[in-house]
Each structure stands twice: as C-alpha cells, then as structure tokens.
C-alpha cells in the first residue's frame, strides 16, 4: 500500500483539513491490512510496554487471591480467628471483610484512577500507586489483629485498584487494532499470573507451622513494585492522552517510541487528531458527567455490563473462595492447595488459548457462549450438593466443575471484558468510563464476597455447593444481556466505532455494518 497523496485545493485551511483526513484514512487502511505477527513486529515497543503495564495487574491479582487462600492456613486462623471445636475458625464477618477489603479499596481506587488518568496521565499515576503500595504492604506484614490487617488490605486495595483501569486504558491507546484483543486480554492474564504466584507460594509454605506460613506470602508482594520502579520512568506516555492535552509534539515522540520505522507516525498522529476532533476534545478538561451524555451513555452501559459479567457469573465463588469451599467440603488443606494450584494453571492456559479464539471468532460469540456455559456449570455444582444426590464422590465432581468453570471463565468473561473495556469507551472519556465500570464491579464483588461466607460457613447457612444456584440465575440474566445488547468490536478502529455508535446501529449488526455506505437506516440501541 502507498502513502502518496495529492491535493488540488488552494485554500490552506481546507487543504490542511483534507490532508489530515487523508492521512488518517491511510493509517486506518494500514492497520486493517496488518496481520497479528506483522503488528507484533512493527509495534514491538508497544507490545513490550503493554507487558509492563500488565505487570501492575499481576500485583492486583496476587493481592486479591492471596488473602482468599490464606484464610485456610492454620497459623493465620490461629492469629486472626477464634476457637471452634477442635480447631480455629475465622468469623464470617471478618472472613468477608478480609476478602472484600481489597475490592472495596479497588472501588475507591478505580474512581481515583479515572480522575488521575485524565489529569496526570498513566505513567505518573502508576508510579505514585506503586510507591504507595510498598507502604501498604508493610501494614499487612506487621499486623497482629484483624482490624489492622483489614486496614492494610484496604489501603493496598485502593492503590492496586488503579492498575486494571490504567492498564486497560493505556493498552487500548497504544496498540494497533489487530492486537487490541490480545493485549487487552493480557490484563486478565495479569490477574491469573498473580493468582498462580499466590497459589504456588501457599503450596510451598503449607507445611510451615509458624506465622511465616502467611507472613512470607505477604512479604513477597514487595517484589513486583520494586521491579516496576525500574521500568516506569522509561515508559512512553499515551499519545492519545497527550493529544487530548494539546501536546502534539510530545505525542509524536511517544508514537515514535511505541513503534518501528515501518509505521508512519505522522499518519498515526493524524488519525488520533481526526478521531478526537470529532469529539472536540483537544485540550478540554474531561468531566465525569460527559460519560452520561449522548452516545457515551450507551457505551458506558456496555462497559459496565461487560465487567459485571465477571462477578455475576461466579468468579468470586470459584476463584476467591475455592480453597475454603474445598476444605469445608472435606478435602485436606494440602489437597485443597494442590487443587487450587492446578485450577490456576488451567486458568492461565485458558487465557492464552483465548487469544487465537477471540482473533478468530470475535468478542460477542465468546461472551455469549461463555456466560451460558458458566450458568450451566453453576447449576450442576448446585445439583451435586442436593441431599438426594450428594455422595462421597460429589466433592470431587464439584471440584472438577470448579476447574471447568475456571477454564471457561478464562476463555471468555475473564479476558474478554478487558478487551471490551479497551475498545468500547469513547476515546475522550475512556479512562473515566473504565473507572466507573470498575467501581460498580468492585461494589458488586464486595456484596457477593460478603454474602458467600454466610452461605458456605459451617456455623452459618452451610449451603456448600448450593451457592451455585444463585449464580445460575445471575448467569442466565447475563447471557440474555450479551445476546441482545453486546456489540461486536473486533477489527474496528476507534473512529469506526464512533461512527457506529453515532448512527445508533443495533448491537447485533455491528459486525456486518459497512461504515462507508453512508447514512443507512439503523436500529436504535438494540
């Protein structure tokens, strides 16, 4: 393909507008013709910085998964629980508090992330949060009472809550179209890697009887922040953020640092300016209320619901509380940790498999199939716990279903929701849109995390696997929403998505709609 453009216009302003429009169109064409491996080659620096951004999410995933498994460690229960029968048990109130502390903090952090992303940019925001996280981990490590531990988890939760928001927005803004699905799903991979590290550490320290059985995993949280402090000063700023702030030359330099010479960064810059000029956003301060105006509201609702698919289909149940569920059901602590480790490995492999699957099928089909499969899995887990069916082998069948649920989750709702968060929000309000979606998802996760212990605890309702029936109902509602309301965004540039939303194209017609056909009759919303 070529980049040669000629103009006959004599008016300088008209000529400049036409040149920018043509350059933007050529860059769009260039991106549409890139294959995955070609894009990885010509955007090597951007791919590297996407990986670094994902490392911040590893800390978030590690932090959330760690406490959910530590509650089953005997020395942890001794320190923060009470006598019950022949052992120790952590009260349902504190059990829920430990698990929702990070989520509650994440809701606050997500709000701050949206505001700081617009004012400071992703680079400085991440740096501040990494430094703060190091201090919050000290509070966790030195805690000796449930209240102090809760405060440490809450403080760190606020800070690491910034990371998924910033990483999703940053990745969406520095990646070419063909890589947005893969790189966006790496946010979920970061969560899974964090969970895998936590599971491995807990398996390694399971035989320790001293307080180091839980203090060592807590202390290991310092490794990633220290590593990130090495790379963050060198990270290029988001060119989209720089253009929104009117820093055009710095945006050009950032684009140069995020790609090889095969990319004409002047054309890439023209594409950014063209897209943002349609929103009249350059230099303007972003207001939270802008997310609720015009087509931004529909895009906000889609982002919120895509993220809500995670807690509503049961990820808190089969990820956060899996070890606690296994031990309550009768597995030994060693078998429970082993199963958790294999469960997390299965999730890691599934997330990797999601990359070629989403590149082949798109976003919408995977999410519809994934939510339907999770709904059925939760139903089966609940059925196996009914008194008329339950046998000594039921726990092993439920355990295998937990593993299956994790595989399905990490093939679908886990990674794909972050891809939707990268692609669907309007460029001008991307950071705040992701922040609002993250806040509401954190609040949903907190509510579910509070309620699950009362369903699982042997001194409360003791429902066991029957908790699955709750997520079966929620999952059915999620599947219905996906079918009617979730648009296909695969292969669309941000400019094309703007056009589709402005024309109010039906969510079910996004994939086949030709934006070059001009004004066609469109079905409003759904």
Coordinates of C-alpha atoms in Angstrom, one line a residue, residues 257-453:
X257 CA 8.9 5.4 20.8
X258 CA 6.0 2.9 20.6
X259 CA 6.6 1.7 17.0
X260 CA 9.3 0.9 14.5
X261 CA 10.1 2.9 11.4
X262 CA 7.6 0.8 9.4
X263 CA 4.9 2.9 10.9
X264 CA 4.3 6.4 9.6
X265 CA 3.8 8.1 12.9
X266 CA 2.7 11.4 11.3
X267 CA -0.3 9.5 9.8
X268 CA -0.9 7.7 13.1
X269 CA -0.9 11.2 14.8
X270 CA -3.4 12.4 12.2
X271 CA -5.6 9.5 12.9
X272 CA -5.7 10.4 16.6
X273 CA -6.3 14.1 15.9
X274 CA -9.1 13.2 13.4
X275 CA -10.8 10.9 15.9
X276 CA -10.6 13.3 18.8
X277 CA -11.5 16.4 16.7
X278 CA -14.9 14.8 16.1
X279 CA -15.4 15.0 19.9
X280 CA -13.9 18.5 20.1
X281 CA -11.7 17.2 23.0
X282 CA -8.2 18.5 22.4
X283 CA -7.2 20.5 25.5
X284 CA -10.6 20.2 27.1
X285 CA -11.0 19.0 30.7
X286 CA -12.9 15.8 30.9
X287 CA -16.0 15.8 33.2
X288 CA -17.5 12.6 34.7
X289 CA -20.9 13.8 33.5
X290 CA -19.7 13.6 29.9
X291 CA -19.9 9.8 30.3
X292 CA -23.7 10.1 30.6
X293 CA -24.2 12.3 27.6
X294 CA -25.2 11.3 24.1
X295 CA -23.8 8.0 22.7
X296 CA -21.3 7.9 25.6
X297 CA -24.1 6.7 27.9
X298 CA -24.7 3.6 25.8
X299 CA -21.0 2.9 25.6
X300 CA -20.8 3.3 29.4
X301 CA -23.6 0.8 30.0
X302 CA -21.9 -1.7 27.7
X303 CA -18.6 -1.3 29.6
X304 CA -20.3 -1.6 32.9
X305 CA -22.2 -4.8 32.0
X306 CA -19.2 -6.4 30.3
X307 CA -17.2 -6.0 33.5
X308 CA -20.2 -7.1 35.7
X309 CA -20.1 -10.4 33.8
X310 CA -17.2 -11.5 36.0
X311 CA -18.7 -11.3 39.5
X312 CA -22.3 -12.1 38.3
X313 CA -21.2 -15.4 36.7
X314 CA -19.5 -16.5 39.9
X315 CA -15.8 -15.7 39.7
X316 CA -15.7 -14.8 43.4
X317 CA -17.1 -18.3 44.2
X318 CA -14.8 -20.4 42.1
X319 CA -11.6 -18.2 42.3
X320 CA -11.6 -16.4 45.6
X321 CA -13.3 -19.0 47.8
X322 CA -12.3 -22.2 46.0
X323 CA -9.8 -23.4 48.7
X324 CA -12.3 -22.5 51.5
X325 CA -15.0 -24.4 49.7
X326 CA -12.8 -27.4 49.1
X327 CA -11.7 -27.6 52.8
X328 CA -15.3 -27.1 54.1
X329 CA -16.4 -29.9 51.8
X330 CA -13.9 -32.3 53.3
X331 CA -10.7 -32.1 51.3
X332 CA -7.4 -31.8 53.3
X333 CA -5.7 -28.5 53.3
X334 CA -2.8 -30.0 51.2
X335 CA -5.2 -31.4 48.6
X336 CA -7.1 -28.1 48.6
X337 CA -4.0 -26.1 47.9
X338 CA -2.9 -28.6 45.2
X339 CA -6.3 -28.3 43.5
X340 CA -6.1 -24.6 43.7
X341 CA -2.7 -24.6 42.1
X342 CA -4.0 -26.8 39.2
X343 CA -7.1 -24.7 38.9
X344 CA -5.0 -21.6 38.5
X345 CA -2.7 -23.3 35.9
X346 CA -5.8 -24.3 34.0
X347 CA -6.9 -20.7 34.0
X348 CA -3.5 -19.5 32.8
X349 CA -3.6 -21.9 29.9
X350 CA -7.2 -21.0 29.1
X351 CA -6.3 -17.3 29.0
X352 CA -3.5 -18.0 26.4
X353 CA -6.0 -20.0 24.3
X354 CA -8.4 -17.1 24.4
X355 CA -6.0 -15.1 22.2
X356 CA -6.4 -17.2 19.0
X357 CA -10.1 -17.9 19.7
X358 CA -11.0 -14.2 20.0
X359 CA -9.0 -13.4 17.0
X360 CA -10.9 -16.0 15.0
X361 CA -14.5 -15.6 16.4
X362 CA -14.6 -12.0 17.8
X363 CA -15.8 -10.8 21.2
X364 CA -19.6 -11.3 21.1
X365 CA -19.8 -15.1 20.3
X366 CA -17.3 -15.9 23.0
X367 CA -19.1 -14.0 25.7
X368 CA -22.5 -15.4 24.8
X369 CA -21.1 -19.0 24.9
X370 CA -19.0 -18.3 28.0
X371 CA -21.8 -16.9 30.1
X372 CA -24.1 -19.7 29.0
X373 CA -21.5 -22.4 29.9
X374 CA -20.9 -20.8 33.3
X375 CA -24.6 -20.7 34.0
X376 CA -24.9 -24.5 33.3
X377 CA -21.8 -25.2 35.4
X378 CA -23.1 -23.4 38.4
X379 CA -26.4 -25.3 38.1
X380 CA -24.5 -28.6 38.1
X381 CA -22.4 -27.6 41.2
X382 CA -25.7 -26.8 43.0
X383 CA -27.4 -30.1 41.9
X384 CA -24.5 -32.2 43.2
X385 CA -25.0 -30.7 46.6
X386 CA -28.6 -31.7 46.9
X387 CA -29.2 -34.2 49.7
X388 CA -31.0 -36.7 47.3
X389 CA -27.9 -36.8 45.0
X390 CA -24.9 -36.0 47.2
X391 CA -22.5 -38.8 47.7
X392 CA -18.9 -39.2 49.0
X393 CA -17.7 -38.6 45.4
X394 CA -19.7 -35.4 44.9
X395 CA -17.0 -33.2 46.2
X396 CA -14.6 -34.5 43.6
X397 CA -17.2 -33.9 40.9
X398 CA -17.8 -30.4 42.2
X399 CA -14.0 -29.8 42.3
X400 CA -13.7 -30.8 38.7
X401 CA -16.6 -28.5 37.8
X402 CA -14.8 -25.7 39.6
X403 CA -11.8 -26.3 37.4
X404 CA -14.0 -26.4 34.3
X405 CA -15.6 -23.1 35.4
X406 CA -12.2 -21.5 35.7
X407 CA -11.2 -22.7 32.2
X408 CA -14.5 -21.3 30.7
X409 CA -14.1 -18.1 32.7
X410 CA -10.5 -17.5 31.5
X411 CA -11.5 -18.3 27.9
X412 CA -14.4 -15.9 27.9
X413 CA -15.6 -13.4 30.5
X414 CA -12.3 -13.1 32.2
X415 CA -10.1 -11.8 29.4
X416 CA -12.9 -10.5 27.0
X417 CA -14.3 -8.0 29.5
X418 CA -11.0 -6.2 29.5
X419 CA -10.9 -6.2 25.7
X420 CA -14.4 -4.6 25.7
X421 CA -13.1 -2.0 28.2
X422 CA -10.2 -1.2 25.9
X423 CA -12.4 -0.8 22.8
X424 CA -15.9 0.3 23.6
X425 CA -15.5 3.6 25.6
X426 CA -15.3 6.8 23.7
X427 CA -11.6 8.0 23.4
X428 CA -12.2 11.2 25.2
X429 CA -13.8 9.6 28.3
X430 CA -12.0 6.2 28.1
X431 CA -10.3 6.5 31.5
X432 CA -13.3 7.7 33.4
X433 CA -15.6 5.1 31.7
X434 CA -13.4 2.3 32.7
X435 CA -13.2 3.7 36.2
X436 CA -16.9 3.8 36.6
X437 CA -17.3 0.3 35.3
X438 CA -14.5 -0.8 37.7
X439 CA -16.2 0.9 40.7
X440 CA -19.5 -0.7 40.1
X441 CA -17.9 -4.1 39.5
X442 CA -15.9 -3.8 42.7
X443 CA -19.1 -2.9 44.6
X444 CA -20.8 -6.0 43.2
X445 CA -17.8 -8.1 44.1
X446 CA -17.9 -6.7 47.6
X447 CA -21.5 -7.6 48.1
X448 CA -21.0 -11.1 46.8
X449 CA -17.9 -11.6 48.8
X450 CA -19.7 -10.5 52.0
X451 CA -22.6 -12.9 51.3
X452 CA -20.7 -16.0 50.2
X453 CA -19.2 -16.8 53.7

